[in-house]
XYZ file of C-alpha atoms in Angstrom:
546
model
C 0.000 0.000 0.000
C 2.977 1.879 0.904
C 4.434 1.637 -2.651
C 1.159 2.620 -4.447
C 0.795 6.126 -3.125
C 3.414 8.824 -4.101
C 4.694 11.715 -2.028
C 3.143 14.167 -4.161
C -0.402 12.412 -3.659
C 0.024 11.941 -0.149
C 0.749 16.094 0.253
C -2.025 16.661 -2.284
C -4.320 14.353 -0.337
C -3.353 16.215 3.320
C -3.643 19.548 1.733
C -7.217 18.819 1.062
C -7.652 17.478 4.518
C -6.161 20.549 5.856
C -8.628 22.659 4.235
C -11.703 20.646 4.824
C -10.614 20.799 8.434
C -10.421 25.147 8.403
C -13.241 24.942 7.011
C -15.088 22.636 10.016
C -12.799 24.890 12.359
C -14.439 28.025 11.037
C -18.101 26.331 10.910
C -17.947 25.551 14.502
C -16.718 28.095 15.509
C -19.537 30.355 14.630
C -22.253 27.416 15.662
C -19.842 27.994 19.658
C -20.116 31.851 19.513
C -24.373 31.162 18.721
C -24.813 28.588 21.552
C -22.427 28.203 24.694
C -22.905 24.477 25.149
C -20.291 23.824 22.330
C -17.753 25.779 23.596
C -16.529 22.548 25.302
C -15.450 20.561 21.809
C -12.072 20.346 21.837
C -9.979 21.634 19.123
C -8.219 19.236 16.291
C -6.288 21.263 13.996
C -3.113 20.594 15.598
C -2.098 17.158 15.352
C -2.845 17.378 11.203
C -0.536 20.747 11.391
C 2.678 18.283 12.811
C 1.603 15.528 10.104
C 1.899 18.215 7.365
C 5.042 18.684 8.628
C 6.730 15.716 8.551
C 4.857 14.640 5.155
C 7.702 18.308 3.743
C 10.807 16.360 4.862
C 13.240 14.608 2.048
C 12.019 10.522 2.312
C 14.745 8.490 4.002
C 15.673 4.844 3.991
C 12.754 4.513 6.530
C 10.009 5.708 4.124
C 8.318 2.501 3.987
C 7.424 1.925 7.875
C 6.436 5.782 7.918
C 4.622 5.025 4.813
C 2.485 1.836 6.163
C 1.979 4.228 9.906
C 0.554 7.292 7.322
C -1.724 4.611 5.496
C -3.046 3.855 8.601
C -3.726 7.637 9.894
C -5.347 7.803 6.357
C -7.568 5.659 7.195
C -9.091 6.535 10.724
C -9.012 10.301 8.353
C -11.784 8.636 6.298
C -13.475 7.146 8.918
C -13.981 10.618 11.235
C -14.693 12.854 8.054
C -17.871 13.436 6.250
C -18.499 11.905 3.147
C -17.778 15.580 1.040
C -13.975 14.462 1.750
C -14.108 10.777 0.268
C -15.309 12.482 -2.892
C -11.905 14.634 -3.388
C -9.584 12.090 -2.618
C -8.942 9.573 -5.361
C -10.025 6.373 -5.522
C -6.976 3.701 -4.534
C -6.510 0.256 -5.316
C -8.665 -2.303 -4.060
C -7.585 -2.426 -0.399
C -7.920 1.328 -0.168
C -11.619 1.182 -1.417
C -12.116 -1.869 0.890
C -11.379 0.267 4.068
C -12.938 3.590 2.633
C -15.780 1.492 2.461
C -15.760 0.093 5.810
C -14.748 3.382 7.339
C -18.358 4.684 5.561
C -20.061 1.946 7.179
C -18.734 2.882 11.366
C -19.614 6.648 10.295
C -23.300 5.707 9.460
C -23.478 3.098 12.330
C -22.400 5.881 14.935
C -24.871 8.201 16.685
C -25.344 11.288 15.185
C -24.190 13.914 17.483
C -26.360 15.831 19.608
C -27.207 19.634 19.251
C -29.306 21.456 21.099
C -30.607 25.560 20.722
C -31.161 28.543 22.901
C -34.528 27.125 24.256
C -32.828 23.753 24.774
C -34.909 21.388 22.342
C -32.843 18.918 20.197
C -31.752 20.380 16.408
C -29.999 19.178 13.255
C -27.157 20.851 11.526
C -29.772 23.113 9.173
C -31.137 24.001 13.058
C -34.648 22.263 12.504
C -36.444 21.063 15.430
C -35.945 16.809 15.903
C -38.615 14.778 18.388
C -36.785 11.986 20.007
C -39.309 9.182 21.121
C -38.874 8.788 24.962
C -39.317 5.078 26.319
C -40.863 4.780 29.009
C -40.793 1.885 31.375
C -44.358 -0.106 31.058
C -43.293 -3.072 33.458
C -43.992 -2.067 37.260
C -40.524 -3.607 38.552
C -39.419 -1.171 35.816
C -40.900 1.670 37.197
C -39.676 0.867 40.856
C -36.297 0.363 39.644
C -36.570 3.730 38.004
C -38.158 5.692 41.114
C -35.497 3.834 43.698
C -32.796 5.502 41.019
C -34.258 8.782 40.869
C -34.404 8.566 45.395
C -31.300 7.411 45.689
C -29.837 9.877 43.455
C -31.968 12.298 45.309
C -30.426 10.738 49.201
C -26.976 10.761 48.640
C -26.967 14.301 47.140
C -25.389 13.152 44.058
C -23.633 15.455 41.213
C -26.817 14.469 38.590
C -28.320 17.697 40.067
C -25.667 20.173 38.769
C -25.856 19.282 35.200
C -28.201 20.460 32.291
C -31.762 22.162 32.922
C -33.306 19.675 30.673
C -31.958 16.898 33.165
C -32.432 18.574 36.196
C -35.931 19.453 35.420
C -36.805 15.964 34.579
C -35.476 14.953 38.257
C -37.347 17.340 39.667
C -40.619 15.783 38.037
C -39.543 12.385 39.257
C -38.949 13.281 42.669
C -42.492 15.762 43.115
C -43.910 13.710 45.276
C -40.963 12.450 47.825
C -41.099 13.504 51.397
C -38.220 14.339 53.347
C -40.017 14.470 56.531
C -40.380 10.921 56.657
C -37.504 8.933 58.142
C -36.038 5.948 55.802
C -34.636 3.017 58.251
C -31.277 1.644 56.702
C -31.194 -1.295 54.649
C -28.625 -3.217 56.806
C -29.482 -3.588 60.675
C -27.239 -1.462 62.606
C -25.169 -4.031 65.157
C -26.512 -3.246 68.262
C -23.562 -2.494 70.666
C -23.122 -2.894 74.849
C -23.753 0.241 76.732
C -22.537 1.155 79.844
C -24.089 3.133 82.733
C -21.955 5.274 83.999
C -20.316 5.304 87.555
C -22.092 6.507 90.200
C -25.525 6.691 88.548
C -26.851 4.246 91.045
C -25.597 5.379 94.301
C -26.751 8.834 93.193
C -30.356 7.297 92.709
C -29.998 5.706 96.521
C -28.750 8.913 97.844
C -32.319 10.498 96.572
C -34.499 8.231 97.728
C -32.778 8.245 101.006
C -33.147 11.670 101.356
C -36.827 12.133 99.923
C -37.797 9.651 103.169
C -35.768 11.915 105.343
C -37.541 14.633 104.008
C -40.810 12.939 104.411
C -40.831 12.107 108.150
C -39.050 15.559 108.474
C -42.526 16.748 107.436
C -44.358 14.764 109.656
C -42.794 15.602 112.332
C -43.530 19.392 111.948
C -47.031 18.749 111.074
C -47.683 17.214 114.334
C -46.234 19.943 115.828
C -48.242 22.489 114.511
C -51.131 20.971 115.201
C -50.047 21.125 119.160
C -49.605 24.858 118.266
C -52.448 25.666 116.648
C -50.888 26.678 113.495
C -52.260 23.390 111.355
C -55.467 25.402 110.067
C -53.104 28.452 109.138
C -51.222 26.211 107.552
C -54.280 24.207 105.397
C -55.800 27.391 104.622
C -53.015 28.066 102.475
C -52.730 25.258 100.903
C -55.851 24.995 99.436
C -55.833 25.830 95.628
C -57.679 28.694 94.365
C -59.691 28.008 91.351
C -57.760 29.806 88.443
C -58.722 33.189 87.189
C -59.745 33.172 83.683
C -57.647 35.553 81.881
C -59.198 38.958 80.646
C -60.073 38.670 77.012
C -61.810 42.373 76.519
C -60.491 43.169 73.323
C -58.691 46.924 72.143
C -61.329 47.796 70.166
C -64.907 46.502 69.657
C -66.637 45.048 66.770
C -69.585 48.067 66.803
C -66.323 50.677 66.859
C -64.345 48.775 64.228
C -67.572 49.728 61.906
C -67.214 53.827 62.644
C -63.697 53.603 62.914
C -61.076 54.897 60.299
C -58.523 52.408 61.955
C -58.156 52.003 65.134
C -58.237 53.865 68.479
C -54.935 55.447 68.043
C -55.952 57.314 64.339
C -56.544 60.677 65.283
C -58.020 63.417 63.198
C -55.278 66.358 62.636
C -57.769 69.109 62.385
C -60.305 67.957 65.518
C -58.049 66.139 67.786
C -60.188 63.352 68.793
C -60.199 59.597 67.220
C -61.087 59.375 63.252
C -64.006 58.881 62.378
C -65.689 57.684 59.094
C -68.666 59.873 58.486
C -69.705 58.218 55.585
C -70.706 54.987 57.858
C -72.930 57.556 60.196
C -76.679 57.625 58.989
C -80.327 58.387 60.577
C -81.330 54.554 60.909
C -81.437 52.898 63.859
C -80.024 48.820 63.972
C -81.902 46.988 66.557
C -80.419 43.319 67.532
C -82.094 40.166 67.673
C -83.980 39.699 70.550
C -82.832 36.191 71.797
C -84.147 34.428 74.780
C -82.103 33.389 77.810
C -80.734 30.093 78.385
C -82.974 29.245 81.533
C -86.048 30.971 80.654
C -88.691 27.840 79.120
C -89.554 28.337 75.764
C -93.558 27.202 76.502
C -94.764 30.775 78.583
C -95.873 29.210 82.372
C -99.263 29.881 84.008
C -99.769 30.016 87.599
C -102.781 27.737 88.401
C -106.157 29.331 89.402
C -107.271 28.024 93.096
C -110.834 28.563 93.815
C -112.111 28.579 97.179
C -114.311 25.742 98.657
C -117.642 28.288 98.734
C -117.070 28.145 94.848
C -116.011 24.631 94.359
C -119.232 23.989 96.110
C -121.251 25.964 93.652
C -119.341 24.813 90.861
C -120.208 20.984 91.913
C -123.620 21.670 92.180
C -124.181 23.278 89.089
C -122.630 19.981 87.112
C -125.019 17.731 88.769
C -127.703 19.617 88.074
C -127.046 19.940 84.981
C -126.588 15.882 84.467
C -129.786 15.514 86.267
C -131.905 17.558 83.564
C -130.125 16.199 80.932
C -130.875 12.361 82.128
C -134.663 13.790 82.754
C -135.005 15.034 79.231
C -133.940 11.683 77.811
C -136.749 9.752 80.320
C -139.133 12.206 78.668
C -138.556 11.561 75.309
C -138.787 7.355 75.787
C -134.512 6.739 75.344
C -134.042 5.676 78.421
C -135.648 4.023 80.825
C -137.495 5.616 84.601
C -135.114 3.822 87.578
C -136.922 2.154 89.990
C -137.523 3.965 93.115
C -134.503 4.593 95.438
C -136.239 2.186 98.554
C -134.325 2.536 101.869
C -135.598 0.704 105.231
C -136.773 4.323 106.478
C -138.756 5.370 103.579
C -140.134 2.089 103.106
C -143.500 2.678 104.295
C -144.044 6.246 102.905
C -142.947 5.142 99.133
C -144.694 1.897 99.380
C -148.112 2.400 101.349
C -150.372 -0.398 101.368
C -147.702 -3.518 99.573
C -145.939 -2.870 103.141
C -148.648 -4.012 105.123
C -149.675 -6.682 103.248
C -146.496 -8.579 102.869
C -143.951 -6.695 105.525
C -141.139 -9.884 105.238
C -141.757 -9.713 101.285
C -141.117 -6.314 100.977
C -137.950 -5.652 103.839
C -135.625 -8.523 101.749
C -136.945 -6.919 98.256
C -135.402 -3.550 99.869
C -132.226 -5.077 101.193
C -131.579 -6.611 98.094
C -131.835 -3.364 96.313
C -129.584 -2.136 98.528
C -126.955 -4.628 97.951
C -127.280 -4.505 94.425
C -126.669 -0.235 94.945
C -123.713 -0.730 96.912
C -122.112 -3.390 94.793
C -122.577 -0.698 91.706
C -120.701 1.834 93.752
C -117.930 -0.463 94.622
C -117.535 -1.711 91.116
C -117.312 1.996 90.074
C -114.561 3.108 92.714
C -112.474 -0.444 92.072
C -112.584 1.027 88.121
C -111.545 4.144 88.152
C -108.400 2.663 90.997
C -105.049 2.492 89.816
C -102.555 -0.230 88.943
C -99.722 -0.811 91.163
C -97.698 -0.025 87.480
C -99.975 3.118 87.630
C -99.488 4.360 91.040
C -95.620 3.727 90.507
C -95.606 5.572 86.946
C -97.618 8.666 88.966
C -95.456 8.634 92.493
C -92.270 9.204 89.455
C -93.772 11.658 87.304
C -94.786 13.604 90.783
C -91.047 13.476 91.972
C -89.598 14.062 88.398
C -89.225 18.044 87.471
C -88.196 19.620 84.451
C -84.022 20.684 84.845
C -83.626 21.458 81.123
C -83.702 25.606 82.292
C -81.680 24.933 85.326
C -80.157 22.575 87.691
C -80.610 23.399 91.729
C -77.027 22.077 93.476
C -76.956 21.934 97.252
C -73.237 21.311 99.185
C -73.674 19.620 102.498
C -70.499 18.771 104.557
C -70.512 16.323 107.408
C -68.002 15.860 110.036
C -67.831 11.866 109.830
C -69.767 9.483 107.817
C -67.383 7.125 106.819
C -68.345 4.499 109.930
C -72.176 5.149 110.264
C -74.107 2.526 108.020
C -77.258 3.296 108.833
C -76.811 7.389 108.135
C -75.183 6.478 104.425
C -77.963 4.182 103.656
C -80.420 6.846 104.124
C -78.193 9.589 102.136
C -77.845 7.664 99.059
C -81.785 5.346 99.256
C -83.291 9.232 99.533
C -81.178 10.742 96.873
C -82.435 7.772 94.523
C -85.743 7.519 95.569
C -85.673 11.747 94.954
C -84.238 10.831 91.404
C -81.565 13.006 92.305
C -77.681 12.851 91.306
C -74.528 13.287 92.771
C -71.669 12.048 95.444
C -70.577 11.717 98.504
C -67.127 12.263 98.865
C -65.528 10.533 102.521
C -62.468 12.602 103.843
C -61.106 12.114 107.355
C -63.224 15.231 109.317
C -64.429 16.335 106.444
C -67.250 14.137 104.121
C -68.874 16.188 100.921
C -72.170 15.470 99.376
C -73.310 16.728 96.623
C -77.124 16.388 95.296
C -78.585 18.236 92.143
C -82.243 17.750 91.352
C -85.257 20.044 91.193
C -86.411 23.019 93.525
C -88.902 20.223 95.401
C -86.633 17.516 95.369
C -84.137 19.936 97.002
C -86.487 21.273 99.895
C -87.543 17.697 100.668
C -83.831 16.071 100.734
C -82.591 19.431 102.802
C -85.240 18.882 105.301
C -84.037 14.975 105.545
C -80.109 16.178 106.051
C -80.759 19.239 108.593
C -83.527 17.994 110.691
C -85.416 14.107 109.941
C -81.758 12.584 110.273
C -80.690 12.985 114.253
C -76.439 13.520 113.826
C -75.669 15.273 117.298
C -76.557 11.402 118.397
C -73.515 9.861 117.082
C -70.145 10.489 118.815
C -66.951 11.036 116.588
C -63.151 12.127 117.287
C -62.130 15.199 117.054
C -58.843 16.594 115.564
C -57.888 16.555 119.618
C -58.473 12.597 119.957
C -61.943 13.849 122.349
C -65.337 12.770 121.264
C -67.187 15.377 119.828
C -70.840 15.069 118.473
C -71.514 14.729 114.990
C -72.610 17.244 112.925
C -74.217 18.554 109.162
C -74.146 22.334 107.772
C -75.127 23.188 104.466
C -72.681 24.523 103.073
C -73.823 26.442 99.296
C -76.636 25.914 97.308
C -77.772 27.236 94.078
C -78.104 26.603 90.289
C -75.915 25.371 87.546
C -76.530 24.988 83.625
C -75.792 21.601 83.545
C -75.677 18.262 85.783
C -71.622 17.356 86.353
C -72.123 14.479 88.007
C -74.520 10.755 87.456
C -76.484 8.729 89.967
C -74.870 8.752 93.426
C -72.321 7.090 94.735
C -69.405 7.179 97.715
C -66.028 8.117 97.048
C -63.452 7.531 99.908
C -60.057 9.321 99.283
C -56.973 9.219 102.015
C -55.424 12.300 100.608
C -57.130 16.176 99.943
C -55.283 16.362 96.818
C -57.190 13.336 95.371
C -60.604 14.615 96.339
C -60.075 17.903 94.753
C -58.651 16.329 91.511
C -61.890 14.521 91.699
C -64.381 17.160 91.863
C -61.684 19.089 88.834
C -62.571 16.366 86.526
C -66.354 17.167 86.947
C -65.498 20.476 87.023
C -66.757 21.941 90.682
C -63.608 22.066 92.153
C -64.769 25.044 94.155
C -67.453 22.888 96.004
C -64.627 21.001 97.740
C -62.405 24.676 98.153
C -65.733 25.771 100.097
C -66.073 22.653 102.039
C -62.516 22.159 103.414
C -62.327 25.639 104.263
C -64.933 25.888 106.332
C -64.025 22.055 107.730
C -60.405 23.204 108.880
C -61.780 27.029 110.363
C -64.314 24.784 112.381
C -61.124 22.546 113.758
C -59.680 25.735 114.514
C -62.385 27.178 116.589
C -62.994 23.879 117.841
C -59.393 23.842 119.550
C -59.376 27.176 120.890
């Protein structure tokens, strides 16, 4: 191959590559001063620059290994040139047009390179617009494999993000609808390792407990001795809890001002002085709110009963019978009904009867008595009818007791020095309270036992009278905060109404410690029934020792 080519076609042959390549040089160089993507191709007019140079040189004894190396750089010439090229050079023996050809068939074979414009879409050399088909993944362990690609990229904060707009925007698509906020647990367990308390942690933890029971009966000794003193009920007083203030929420400035208002209260008019005002929102009508009704006021309007007096329920009776008997008259008159036989009686026997008396006196007394049986049987049939069932008279004894608490609720605090040991006094507290249909509790506290009934106005007055005066207390003996027997006792403490019932049917409560019982009336909560009870329980222990 070496021996086929001269020197003068090999220099005519690189002459025309050299010009073919200005002319490339000069082409894309005016496609990298249009877009700035290209400015990254890498230059090749050099190394054909040195090859022109060595081609000038005089040949030497060497010229056929140079020869067969330039054959060869001819070659890989054809195959990374266009086709315009191949047409200038001449056409060589067969071996030459053997690897022309295949070097024709790698330059179709290859990818075409990739071009893209101002806007970023994909463009030929002429600059046209070219749609590349996407393919998508159809198969779902496809799609998962492509999603776990697109998160893991998206984890490890890899370098994908930092390239092209046309990629990064397509990441961003894939990863829309990732959340960061959720935790991802590592593929491979973590080996779980030995840890160590430290030293000292434990005899720390001793050294507290020991001194929260020296603390303890620290605190029970001075609580005995106040109560020698007389400083205990100082002491209690204060630490009861207060029931919480709710905070002020009166607002700057009020909705009926906002209306009037320029801005606010601080907007003052330059030329008056005062607060701005919007005149335009200032007319001669008069807005009158709803009337509503309140919350414990029935909605039905409620009539006080007329009583009459017994002169007129008298009158009134008589009237009504009267009445009836004209009525039951008119219809003997007119044939519908039938005369009654004559009301006979053993002492107007003789004067309704006359004569049929004295003829047959025995005849005539058992005819009477019988009528008189059969009269009094009537009557009794007629009261035993119109008497109720045992059902009935239950159903009416509850519907008597049961009042209407959808307006209002009636609460009544009692507190009682001991009830905790009395049997007989609980049973009637809680069998009355039931029977009353009334609910509530009855909290026991050493020297100091809470009940609390809710119910009607009437069930109230009859279950106050049972706690102040049917139920005898002063006959029980109890101990006192002093160790002495003092009698037993009951004061009312508050009553009055509430919106609502806070507690269900009645039951006992025993709790050893005053913080318990007041958390229990704060979840129903009424914690300021037992604030009011203790109180007065500890200033009666007070008075009660001096």
């Amino acid at each position: 191959m070496a021996s086929s080519l001269s020197s003068t076609q090999i220099k005519l042959m690189m002459a025309h590559a050299q010009r073919e390549i200005e002319e490339r040089k000069r082409a894309l160089s005016n496609l990298r001063d249009k877009d700035p993507l290209l400015a990254s191709v890498p230059q090749i007019g050099m190394p054909v620059a040195l090859a022109t140079q060595a081609l000038s040189k005089k040949p030497t004894p060497e010229d056929a290994e140079k020869a067969k190396k330039i054959a060869e750089l001819q070659a890989q010439i054809r195959a990374k040139l266009t086709g315009n090229l191949a047409n200038l050079i001449q056409q060589q023996p067969t071996a030459v047009a053997a690897a022309a050809a295949a070097a024709a068939q790698q330059q179709q074979e290859r990818p075409k390179p990739l071009i893209l414009d101002e806007e970023g879409r994909t463009v030929d050399k002429s600059g046209r617009a070219i749609n590349i088909p996407t393919v998508t993944p159809t198969l779902k362990a496809n799609i998962r494999a492509k999603k776990r690609e697109v998160f893991q990229r998206q984890t490890t904060g890899s370098e994908g993000s930092s390239h092209s707009g046309a990629a990064s925007a397509g990441q961003d698509e894939a990863i829309k609808y990732f959340d960061d906020r959720i935790a991802q647990k590592p593929i491979v367990r973590n080996k779980r390792t030995l840890r160590f308390h430290e030293p000292g942690k434990f005899q720390q933890l001793a050294e507290r407990m020991r001194m929260k029971s020296q603390l303890e009966r620290l605190q029970n000794e001075i609580s005995q001795i106040a109560r020698k003193t007389g400083i205990s009920s100082a002491t209690k007083l204060a630490l009861i809890a207060p029931k919480q203030d709710m905070p002020d929420d009166v607002p700057a400035m009020e909705w009926w001002d906002s209306v009037i208002l320029t801005q606010d209260l601080q907007t003052v008019d330059e030329t008056s002085g005062k607060i701005s005002i919007r005149k335009t929102a200032i007319s001669n009508l008069i807005e009158h709110p709803t009337q509503m009704k309140p919350p414990n006021e029935p909605l039905k309007p409620v009539y006080l009963p007329v009583f009459l007096t017994k002169k007129e329920r008298k009158k009134l009776r008589r009237q009504n019978r009267r009445e009836a008997w004209k009525e039951e008259q008119e219809k003997i008159r007119l044939g519908l009904v039938a005369p009654p036989e004559p009301k006979l009686r053993i002492s107007n026997l003789m004067r309704v009867l006359g004569t049929d008396a004295v003829q047959d006196p025995t005849k005539i007394e058992a005819h009477v008595r019988e009528q008189m049986a059969k009269r009094q049987k009537a009557h009794e049939d007629a009261n035993n009818a119109r008497k109720l069932t045992s059902e009935q008279k239950s159903e009416k004894k509850q519907r008597k007791l049961k009042e209407d608490t959808s307006c209002g609720v009636h609460v009544s605090v009692y507190r009682i020095r001991d009830l905790q040991d009395n049997q007989s006094k609980k049973f009637k507290v809680e069998t009355n309270a039931k029977q009353l249909q009334m609910t509530g509790s009855v909290v026991l506290f050493r020297d100091c036992c809470v009940v609390v009934v809710e119910g009607g106005p009437k069930q109230q007055k009859k279950y106050r009278r049972l706690m102040l005066h049917r139920i005898k207390w002063e006959e029980d003996m109890v101990n006192g905060n002093d160790g002495q027997d003092v009698p037993n006792s009951c004061v009312l403490v508050w009553e009055g109404t509430s919106q609502r019932r806070h507690f269900g049917e009645i039951k006992f409560k025993i709790f050893p410690m005053e913080k318990m019982a007041r958390e229990f009336f704060q979840k129903h909560q009424v914690e300021h029934y037992w604030d009011l009870a203790y109180s007065g329980a500890v200033l009666e222990a007070s008075t009660d020792q001096q």
